mmCIF file of C-alpha atoms in Angstrom:
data_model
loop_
_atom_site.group_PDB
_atom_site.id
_atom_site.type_symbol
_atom_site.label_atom_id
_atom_site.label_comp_id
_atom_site.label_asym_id
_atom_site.label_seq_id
_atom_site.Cartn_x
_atom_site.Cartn_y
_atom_site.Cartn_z
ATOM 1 C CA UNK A 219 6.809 14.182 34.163
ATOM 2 C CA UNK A 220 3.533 13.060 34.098
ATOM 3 C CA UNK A 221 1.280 15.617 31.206
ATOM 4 C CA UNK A 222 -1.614 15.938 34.365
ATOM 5 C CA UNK A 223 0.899 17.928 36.362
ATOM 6 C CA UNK A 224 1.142 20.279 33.236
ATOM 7 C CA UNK A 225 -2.954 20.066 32.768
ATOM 8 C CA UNK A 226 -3.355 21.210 36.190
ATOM 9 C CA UNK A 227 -0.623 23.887 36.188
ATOM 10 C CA UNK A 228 -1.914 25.418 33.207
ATOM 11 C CA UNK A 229 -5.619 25.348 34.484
ATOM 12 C CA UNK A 230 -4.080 26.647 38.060
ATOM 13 C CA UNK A 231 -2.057 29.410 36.337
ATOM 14 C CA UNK A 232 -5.757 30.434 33.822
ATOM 15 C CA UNK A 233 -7.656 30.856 37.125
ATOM 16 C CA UNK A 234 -5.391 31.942 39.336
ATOM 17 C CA UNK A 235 -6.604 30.068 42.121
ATOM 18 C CA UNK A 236 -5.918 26.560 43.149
ATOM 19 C CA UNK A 237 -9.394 26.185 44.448
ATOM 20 C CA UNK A 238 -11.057 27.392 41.011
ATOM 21 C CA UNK A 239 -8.382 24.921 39.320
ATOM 22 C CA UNK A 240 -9.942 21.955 41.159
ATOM 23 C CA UNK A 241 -13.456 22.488 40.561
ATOM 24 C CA UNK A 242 -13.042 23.132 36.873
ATOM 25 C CA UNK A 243 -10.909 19.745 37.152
ATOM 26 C CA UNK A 244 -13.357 18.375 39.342
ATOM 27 C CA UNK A 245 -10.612 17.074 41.733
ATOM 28 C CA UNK A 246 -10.228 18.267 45.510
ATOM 29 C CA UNK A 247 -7.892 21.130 46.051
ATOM 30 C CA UNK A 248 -5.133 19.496 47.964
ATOM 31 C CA UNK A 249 -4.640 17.108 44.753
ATOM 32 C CA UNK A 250 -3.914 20.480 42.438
ATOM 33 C CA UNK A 251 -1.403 21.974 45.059
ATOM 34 C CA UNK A 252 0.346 18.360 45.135
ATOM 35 C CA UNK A 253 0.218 18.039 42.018
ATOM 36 C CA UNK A 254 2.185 21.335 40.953
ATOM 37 C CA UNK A 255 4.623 21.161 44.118
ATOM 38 C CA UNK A 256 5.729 17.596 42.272
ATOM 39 C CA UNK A 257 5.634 19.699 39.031
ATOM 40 C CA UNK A 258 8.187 22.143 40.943
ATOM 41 C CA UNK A 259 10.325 19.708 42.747
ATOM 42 C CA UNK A 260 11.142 18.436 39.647
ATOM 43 C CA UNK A 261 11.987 21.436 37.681
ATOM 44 C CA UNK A 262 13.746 22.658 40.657
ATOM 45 C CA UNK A 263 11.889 26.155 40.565
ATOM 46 C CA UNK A 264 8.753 27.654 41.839
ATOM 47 C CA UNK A 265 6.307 28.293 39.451
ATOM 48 C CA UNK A 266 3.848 30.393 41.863
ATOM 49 C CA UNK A 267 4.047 33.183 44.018
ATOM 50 C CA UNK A 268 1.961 32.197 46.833
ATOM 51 C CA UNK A 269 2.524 35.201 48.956
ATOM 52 C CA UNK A 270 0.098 37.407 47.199
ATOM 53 C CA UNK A 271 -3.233 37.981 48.078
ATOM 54 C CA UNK A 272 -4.294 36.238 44.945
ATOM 55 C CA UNK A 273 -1.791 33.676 43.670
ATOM 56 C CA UNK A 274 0.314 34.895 40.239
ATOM 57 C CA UNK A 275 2.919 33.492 38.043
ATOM 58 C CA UNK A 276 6.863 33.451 38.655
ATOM 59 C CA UNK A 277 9.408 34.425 35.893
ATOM 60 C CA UNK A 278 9.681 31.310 35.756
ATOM 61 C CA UNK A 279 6.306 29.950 35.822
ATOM 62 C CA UNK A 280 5.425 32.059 32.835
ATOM 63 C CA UNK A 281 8.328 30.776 30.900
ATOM 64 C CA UNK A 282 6.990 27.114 31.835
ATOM 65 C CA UNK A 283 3.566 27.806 30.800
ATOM 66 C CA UNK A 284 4.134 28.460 27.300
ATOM 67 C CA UNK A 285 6.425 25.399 26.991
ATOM 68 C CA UNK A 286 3.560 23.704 28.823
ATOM 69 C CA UNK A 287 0.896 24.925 26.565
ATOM 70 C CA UNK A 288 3.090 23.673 23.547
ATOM 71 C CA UNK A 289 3.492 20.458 24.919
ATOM 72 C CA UNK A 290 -0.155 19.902 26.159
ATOM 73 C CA UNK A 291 -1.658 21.057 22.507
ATOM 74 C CA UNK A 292 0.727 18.611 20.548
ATOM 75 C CA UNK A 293 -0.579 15.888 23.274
ATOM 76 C CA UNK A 294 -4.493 17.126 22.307
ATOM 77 C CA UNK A 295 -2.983 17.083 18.376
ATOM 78 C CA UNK A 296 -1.736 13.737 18.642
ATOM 79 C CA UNK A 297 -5.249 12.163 19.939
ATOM 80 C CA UNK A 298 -6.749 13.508 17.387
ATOM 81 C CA UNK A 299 -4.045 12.674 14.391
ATOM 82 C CA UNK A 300 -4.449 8.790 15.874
ATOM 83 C CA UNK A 301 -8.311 8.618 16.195
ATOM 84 C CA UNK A 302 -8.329 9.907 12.805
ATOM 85 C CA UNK A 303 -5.670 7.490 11.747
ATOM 86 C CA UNK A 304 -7.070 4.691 13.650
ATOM 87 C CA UNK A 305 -11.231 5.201 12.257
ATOM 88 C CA UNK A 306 -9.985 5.526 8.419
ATOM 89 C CA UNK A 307 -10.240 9.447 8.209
ATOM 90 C CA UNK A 308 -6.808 9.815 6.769
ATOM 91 C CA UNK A 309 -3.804 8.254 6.014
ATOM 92 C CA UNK A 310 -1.487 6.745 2.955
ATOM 93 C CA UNK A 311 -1.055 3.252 1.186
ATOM 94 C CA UNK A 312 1.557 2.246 -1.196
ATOM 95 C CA UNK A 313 0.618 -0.466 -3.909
ATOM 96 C CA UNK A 314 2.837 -2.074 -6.281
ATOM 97 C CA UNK A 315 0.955 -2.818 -9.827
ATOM 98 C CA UNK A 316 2.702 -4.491 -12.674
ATOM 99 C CA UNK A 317 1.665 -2.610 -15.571
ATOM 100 C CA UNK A 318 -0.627 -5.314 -17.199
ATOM 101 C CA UNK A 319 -3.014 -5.363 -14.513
ATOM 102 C CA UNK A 320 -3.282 -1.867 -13.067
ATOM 103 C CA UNK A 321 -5.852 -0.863 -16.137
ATOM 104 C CA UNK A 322 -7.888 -4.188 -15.850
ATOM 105 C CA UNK A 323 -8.721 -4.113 -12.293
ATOM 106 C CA UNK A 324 -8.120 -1.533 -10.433
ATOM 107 C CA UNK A 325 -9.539 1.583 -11.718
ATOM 108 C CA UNK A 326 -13.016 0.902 -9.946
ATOM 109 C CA UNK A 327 -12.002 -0.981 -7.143
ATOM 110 C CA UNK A 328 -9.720 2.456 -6.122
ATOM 111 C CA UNK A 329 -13.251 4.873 -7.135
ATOM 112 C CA UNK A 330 -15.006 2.926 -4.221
ATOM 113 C CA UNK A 331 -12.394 2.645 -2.026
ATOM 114 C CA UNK A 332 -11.499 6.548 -2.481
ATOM 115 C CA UNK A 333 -15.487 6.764 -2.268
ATOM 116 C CA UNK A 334 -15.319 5.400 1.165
ATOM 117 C CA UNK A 335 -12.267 6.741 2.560
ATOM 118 C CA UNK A 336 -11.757 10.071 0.711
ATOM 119 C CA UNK A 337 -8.874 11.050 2.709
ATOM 120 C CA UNK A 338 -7.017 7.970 2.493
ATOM 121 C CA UNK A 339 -4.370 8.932 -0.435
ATOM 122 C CA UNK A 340 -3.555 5.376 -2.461
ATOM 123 C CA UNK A 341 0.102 5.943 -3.790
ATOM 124 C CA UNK A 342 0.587 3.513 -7.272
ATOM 125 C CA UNK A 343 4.008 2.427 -8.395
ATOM 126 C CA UNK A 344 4.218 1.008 -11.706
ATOM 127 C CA UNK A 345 7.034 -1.396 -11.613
ATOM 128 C CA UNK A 346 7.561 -5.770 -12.662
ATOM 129 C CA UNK A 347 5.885 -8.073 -10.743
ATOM 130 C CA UNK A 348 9.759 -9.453 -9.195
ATOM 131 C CA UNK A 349 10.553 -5.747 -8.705
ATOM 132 C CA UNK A 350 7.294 -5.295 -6.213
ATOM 133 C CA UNK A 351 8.360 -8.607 -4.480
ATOM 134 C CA UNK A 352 11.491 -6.827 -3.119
ATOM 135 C CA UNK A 353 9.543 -3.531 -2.836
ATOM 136 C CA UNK A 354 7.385 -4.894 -0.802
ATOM 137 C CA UNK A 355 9.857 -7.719 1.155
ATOM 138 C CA UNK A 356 11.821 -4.186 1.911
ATOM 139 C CA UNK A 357 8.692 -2.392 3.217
ATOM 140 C CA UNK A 358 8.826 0.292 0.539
ATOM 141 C CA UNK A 359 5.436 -0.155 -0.373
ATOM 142 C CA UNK A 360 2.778 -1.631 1.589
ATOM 143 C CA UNK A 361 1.397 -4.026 -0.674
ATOM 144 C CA UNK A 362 1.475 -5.316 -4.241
ATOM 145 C CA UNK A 363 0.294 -7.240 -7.233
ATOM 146 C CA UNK A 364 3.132 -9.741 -8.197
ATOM 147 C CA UNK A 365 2.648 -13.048 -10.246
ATOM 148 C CA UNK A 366 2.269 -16.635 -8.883
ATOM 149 C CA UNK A 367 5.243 -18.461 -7.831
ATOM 150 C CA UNK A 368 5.770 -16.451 -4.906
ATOM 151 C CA UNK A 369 7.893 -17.449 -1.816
ATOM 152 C CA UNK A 370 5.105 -18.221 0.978
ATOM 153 C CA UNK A 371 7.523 -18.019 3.370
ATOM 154 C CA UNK A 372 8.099 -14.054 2.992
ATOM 155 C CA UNK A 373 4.804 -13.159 1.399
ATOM 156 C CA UNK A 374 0.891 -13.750 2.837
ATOM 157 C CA UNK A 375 -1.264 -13.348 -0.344
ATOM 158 C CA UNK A 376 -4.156 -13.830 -1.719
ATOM 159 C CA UNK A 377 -5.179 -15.128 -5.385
ATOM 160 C CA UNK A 378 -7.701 -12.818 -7.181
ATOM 161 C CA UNK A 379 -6.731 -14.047 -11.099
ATOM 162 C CA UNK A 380 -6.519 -17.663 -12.819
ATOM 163 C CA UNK A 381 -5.686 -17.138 -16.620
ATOM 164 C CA UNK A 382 -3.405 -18.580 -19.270
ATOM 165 C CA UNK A 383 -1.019 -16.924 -21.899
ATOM 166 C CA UNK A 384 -2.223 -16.764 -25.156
ATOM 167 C CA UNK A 385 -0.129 -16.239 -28.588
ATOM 168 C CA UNK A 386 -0.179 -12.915 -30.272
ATOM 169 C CA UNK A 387 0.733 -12.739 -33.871
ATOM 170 C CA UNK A 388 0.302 -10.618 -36.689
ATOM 171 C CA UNK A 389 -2.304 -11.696 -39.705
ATOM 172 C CA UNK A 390 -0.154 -13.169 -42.193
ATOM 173 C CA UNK A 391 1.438 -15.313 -39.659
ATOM 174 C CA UNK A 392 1.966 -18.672 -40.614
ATOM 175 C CA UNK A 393 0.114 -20.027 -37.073
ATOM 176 C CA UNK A 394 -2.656 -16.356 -37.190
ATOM 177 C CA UNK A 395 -5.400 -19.483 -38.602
ATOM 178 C CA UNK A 396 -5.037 -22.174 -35.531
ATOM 179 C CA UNK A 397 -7.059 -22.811 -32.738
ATOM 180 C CA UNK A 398 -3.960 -24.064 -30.770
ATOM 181 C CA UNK A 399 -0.367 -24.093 -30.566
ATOM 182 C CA UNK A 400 1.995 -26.321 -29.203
ATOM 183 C CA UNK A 401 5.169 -24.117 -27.785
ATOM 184 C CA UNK A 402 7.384 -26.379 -29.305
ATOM 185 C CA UNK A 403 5.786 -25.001 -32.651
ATOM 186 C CA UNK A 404 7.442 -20.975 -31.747
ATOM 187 C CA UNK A 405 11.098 -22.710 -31.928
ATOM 188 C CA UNK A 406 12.753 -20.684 -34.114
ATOM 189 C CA UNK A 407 10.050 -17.652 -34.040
ATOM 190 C CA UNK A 408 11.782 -14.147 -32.931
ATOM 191 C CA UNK A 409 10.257 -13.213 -29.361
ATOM 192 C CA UNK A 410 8.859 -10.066 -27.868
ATOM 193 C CA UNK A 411 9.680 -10.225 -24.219
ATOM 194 C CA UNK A 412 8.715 -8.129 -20.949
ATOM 195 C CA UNK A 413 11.845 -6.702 -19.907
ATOM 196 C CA UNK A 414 14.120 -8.186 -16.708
ATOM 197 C CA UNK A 415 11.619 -7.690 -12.958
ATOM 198 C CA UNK A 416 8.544 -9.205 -14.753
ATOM 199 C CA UNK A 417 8.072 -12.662 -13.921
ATOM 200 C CA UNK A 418 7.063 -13.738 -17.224
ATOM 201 C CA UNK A 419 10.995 -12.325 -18.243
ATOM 202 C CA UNK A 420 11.673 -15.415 -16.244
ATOM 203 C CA UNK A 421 8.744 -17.947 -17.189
ATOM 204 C CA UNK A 422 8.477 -17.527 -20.039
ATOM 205 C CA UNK A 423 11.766 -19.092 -21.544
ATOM 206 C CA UNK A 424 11.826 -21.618 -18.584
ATOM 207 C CA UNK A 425 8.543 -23.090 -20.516
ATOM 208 C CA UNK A 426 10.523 -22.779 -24.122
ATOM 209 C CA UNK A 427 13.438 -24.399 -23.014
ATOM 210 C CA UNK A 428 11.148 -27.206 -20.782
ATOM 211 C CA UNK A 429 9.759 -28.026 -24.314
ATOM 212 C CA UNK A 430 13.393 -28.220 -25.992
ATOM 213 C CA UNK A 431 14.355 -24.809 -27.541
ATOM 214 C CA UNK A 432 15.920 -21.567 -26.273
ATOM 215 C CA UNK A 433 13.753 -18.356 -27.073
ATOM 216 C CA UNK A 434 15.555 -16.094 -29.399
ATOM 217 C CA UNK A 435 14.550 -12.655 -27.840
ATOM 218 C CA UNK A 436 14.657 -9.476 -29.956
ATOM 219 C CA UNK A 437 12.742 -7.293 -27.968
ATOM 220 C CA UNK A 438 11.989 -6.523 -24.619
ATOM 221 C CA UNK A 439 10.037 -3.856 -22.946
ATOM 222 C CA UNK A 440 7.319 -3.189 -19.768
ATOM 223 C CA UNK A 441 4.558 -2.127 -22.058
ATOM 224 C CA UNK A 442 2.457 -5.081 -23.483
ATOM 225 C CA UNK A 443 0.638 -2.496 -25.813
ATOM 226 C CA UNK A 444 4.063 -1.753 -27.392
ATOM 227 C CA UNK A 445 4.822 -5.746 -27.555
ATOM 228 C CA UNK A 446 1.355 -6.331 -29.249
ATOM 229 C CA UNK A 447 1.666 -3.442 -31.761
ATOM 230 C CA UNK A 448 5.029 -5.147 -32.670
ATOM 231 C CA UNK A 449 4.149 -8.422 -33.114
ATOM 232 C CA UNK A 450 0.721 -6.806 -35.237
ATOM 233 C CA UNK A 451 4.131 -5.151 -37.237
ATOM 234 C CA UNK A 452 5.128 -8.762 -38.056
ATOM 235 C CA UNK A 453 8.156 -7.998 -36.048
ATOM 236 C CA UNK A 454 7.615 -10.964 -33.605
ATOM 237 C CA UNK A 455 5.677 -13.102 -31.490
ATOM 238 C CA UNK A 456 4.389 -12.413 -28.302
ATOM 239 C CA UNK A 457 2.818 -14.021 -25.163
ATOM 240 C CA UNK A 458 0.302 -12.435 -23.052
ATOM 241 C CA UNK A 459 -2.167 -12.726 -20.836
ATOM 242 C CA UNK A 460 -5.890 -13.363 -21.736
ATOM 243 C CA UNK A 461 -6.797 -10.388 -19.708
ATOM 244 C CA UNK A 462 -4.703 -8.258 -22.239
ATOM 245 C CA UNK A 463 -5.762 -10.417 -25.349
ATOM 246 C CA UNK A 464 -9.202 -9.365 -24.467
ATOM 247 C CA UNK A 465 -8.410 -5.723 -24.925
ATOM 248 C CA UNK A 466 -6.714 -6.200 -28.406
ATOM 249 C CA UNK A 467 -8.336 -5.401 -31.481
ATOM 250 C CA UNK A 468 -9.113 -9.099 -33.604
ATOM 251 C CA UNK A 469 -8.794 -6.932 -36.689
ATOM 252 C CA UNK A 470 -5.119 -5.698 -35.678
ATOM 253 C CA UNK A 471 -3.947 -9.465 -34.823
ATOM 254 C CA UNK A 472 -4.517 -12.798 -33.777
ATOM 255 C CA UNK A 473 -4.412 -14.442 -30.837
ATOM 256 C CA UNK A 474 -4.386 -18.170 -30.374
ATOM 257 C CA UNK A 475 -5.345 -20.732 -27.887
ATOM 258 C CA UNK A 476 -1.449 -21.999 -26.281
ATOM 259 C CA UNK A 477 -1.363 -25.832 -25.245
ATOM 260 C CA UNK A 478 1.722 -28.303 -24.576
ATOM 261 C CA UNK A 479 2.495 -27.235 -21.995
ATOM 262 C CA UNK A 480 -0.092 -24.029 -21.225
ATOM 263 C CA UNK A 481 1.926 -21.485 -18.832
ATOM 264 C CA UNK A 482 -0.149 -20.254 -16.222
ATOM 265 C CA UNK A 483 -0.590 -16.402 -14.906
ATOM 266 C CA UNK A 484 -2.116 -16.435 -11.570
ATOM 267 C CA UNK A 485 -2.157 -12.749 -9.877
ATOM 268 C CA UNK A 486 -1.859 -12.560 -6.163
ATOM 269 C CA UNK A 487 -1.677 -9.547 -3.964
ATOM 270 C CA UNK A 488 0.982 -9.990 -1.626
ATOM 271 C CA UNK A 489 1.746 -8.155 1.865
ATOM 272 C CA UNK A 490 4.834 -8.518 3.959
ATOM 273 C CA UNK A 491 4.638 -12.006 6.242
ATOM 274 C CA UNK A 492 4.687 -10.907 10.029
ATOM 275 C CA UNK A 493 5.630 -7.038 8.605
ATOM 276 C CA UNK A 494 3.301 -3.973 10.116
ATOM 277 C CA UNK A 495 0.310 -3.025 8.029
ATOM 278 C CA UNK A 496 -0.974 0.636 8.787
ATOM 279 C CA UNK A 497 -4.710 1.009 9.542
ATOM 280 C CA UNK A 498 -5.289 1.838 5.757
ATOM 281 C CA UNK A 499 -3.437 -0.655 4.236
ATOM 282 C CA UNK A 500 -5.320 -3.549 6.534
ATOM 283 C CA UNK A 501 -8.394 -2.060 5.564
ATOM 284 C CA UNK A 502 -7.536 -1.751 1.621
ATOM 285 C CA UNK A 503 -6.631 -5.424 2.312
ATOM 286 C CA UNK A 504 -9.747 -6.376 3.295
ATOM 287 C CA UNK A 505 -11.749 -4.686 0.642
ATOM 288 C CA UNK A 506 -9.716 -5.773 -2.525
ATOM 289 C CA UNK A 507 -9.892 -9.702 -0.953
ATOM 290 C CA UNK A 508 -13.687 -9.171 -0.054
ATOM 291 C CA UNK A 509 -14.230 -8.255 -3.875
ATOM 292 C CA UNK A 510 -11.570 -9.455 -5.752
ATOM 293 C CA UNK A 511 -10.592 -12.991 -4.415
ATOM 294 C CA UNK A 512 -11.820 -15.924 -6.773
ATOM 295 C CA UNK A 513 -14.428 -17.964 -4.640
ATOM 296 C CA UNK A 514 -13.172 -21.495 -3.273
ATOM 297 C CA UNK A 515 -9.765 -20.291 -2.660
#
């Protein structure tokens, strides 16, 4: 059934008058009766009584009409609900963010977006940076922040931070007065660790144990404010990025300059390889890369 043989019904039935039908379609009149004896043929009922004087609706053709109506509105609500889609006037993204870099880089980059695209909602999930890999591998969010290695084959990405992990320690710490440490110097140190789904769960003792010891772990947890106010407690030592060493207070503890070998955190936002992107998300894609991306990458 073709949604024109419903368009001209409908007009045919408002005006009561095939001829009337045709010029307000501006199509000839023989097209309109064709079109609605194909309409009846294939409903197997006649939706006209064309024995009156002027032409009126069967029992049937009035029950047709208001399915007709129905169908032809949800058709007109549907072109609508896609241009609208389609030129960035509504719609929904998901975004992974590991918790250390939602604060630092994202609050104004989501004002201007939201400034642009008012009705696009942006949906944030707090979660590890291995946890959004798989998130976003399975296509339950759209996009996300994770933390460099990531698999190229599964994942297109782009880099948007270069940084280094910096000791944290507390003021009376035997190491609080260096400029550097080696990580061979923490061997026997008690560590506070971001819990299992952060990828520095995993790098972090792959480094310790590359320069000949095995971390002794005592705490774990997804909140590096909680991790730095413990290790400020003299309960530990911590690594974190220099983004987050920034943000603590040099009064509170120290943080020191970590060499031999340095461990790397390199942020990426990652998107499904050869997986649909809505509208939205493509467009979110291209203004994060157009103002976050590092240059000469």
């Amino acid at each position: 059934m073709d949604v024109r043989h419903l368009q001209y019904f409908l007009e045919t039935a408002k005006r009561r008058s095939f001829t009337k039908a045709a010029e307000a379609l501006h199509v000839t009149q023989p097209t309109i009766s064709k079109m609605i004896r194909i309409l009846e043929e294939e409903l197997g009922v006649e939706l006209f009584d064309r024995t009156a004087r002027q032409i009126v609706l069967t029992d049937a053709g009035e029950a047709v009409m208001i399915q007709a109506q129905q169908i032809v509105r949800s058709l007109e609500n549907l072109s609508v609900d896609l241009a609208d889609v389609t030129s960035m006037r509504k719609g929904q993204i998901r975004i992974g963010l590991p918790p250390m870099t939602g604060a630092p880089f994202f609050p104004e980059l989501i004002a201007a977006f939201h400034k642009l695209y008012p009705r696009i909602g942006i949906r944030l999930i707090e979660e590890g940076a291995r946890t959004i890999e798989r998130e976003v591998e399975s296509g339950s969010l759209d996009l996300g922040v994770a933390v460099l290695p990531v698999d190229a084959e599964r994942f297109d990405m782009f880099t948007f931070v270069k940084e280094e992990l910096r000791l944290v320690v507390h003021h009376g710490h035997r190491l609080a007065r260096r400029q550097t440490v080696r990580l061979v110097e923490l061997s026997g140190e008690k560590f506070l660790m971001f819990r299992e789904g952060f990828t520095l769960h995993e790098s972090i003792p792959a480094a310790c144990i590359q320069a000949g010891f095995k971390p002794d772990v005592i705490y774990e947890s997804s909140q590096w404010d909680f991790l730095s106010g413990m290790a400020e407690a003299g309960l530990g030592v911590a690594l974190l990025p220099e983004t987050i060493c920034r943000k603590l207070s040099p009064d509170k503890v120290a943080t020191i300059t970590l060499v031999s070998p340095r461990i790397p955190w390199h942020l990426v936002m990652i998107w499904r390889k050869e997986g649909y992107l809505s509208y939205a998300a493509r467009e979110w894609l291209r203004f994060s890369k157009e103002r976050l991306s590092l240059p000469n990458l």
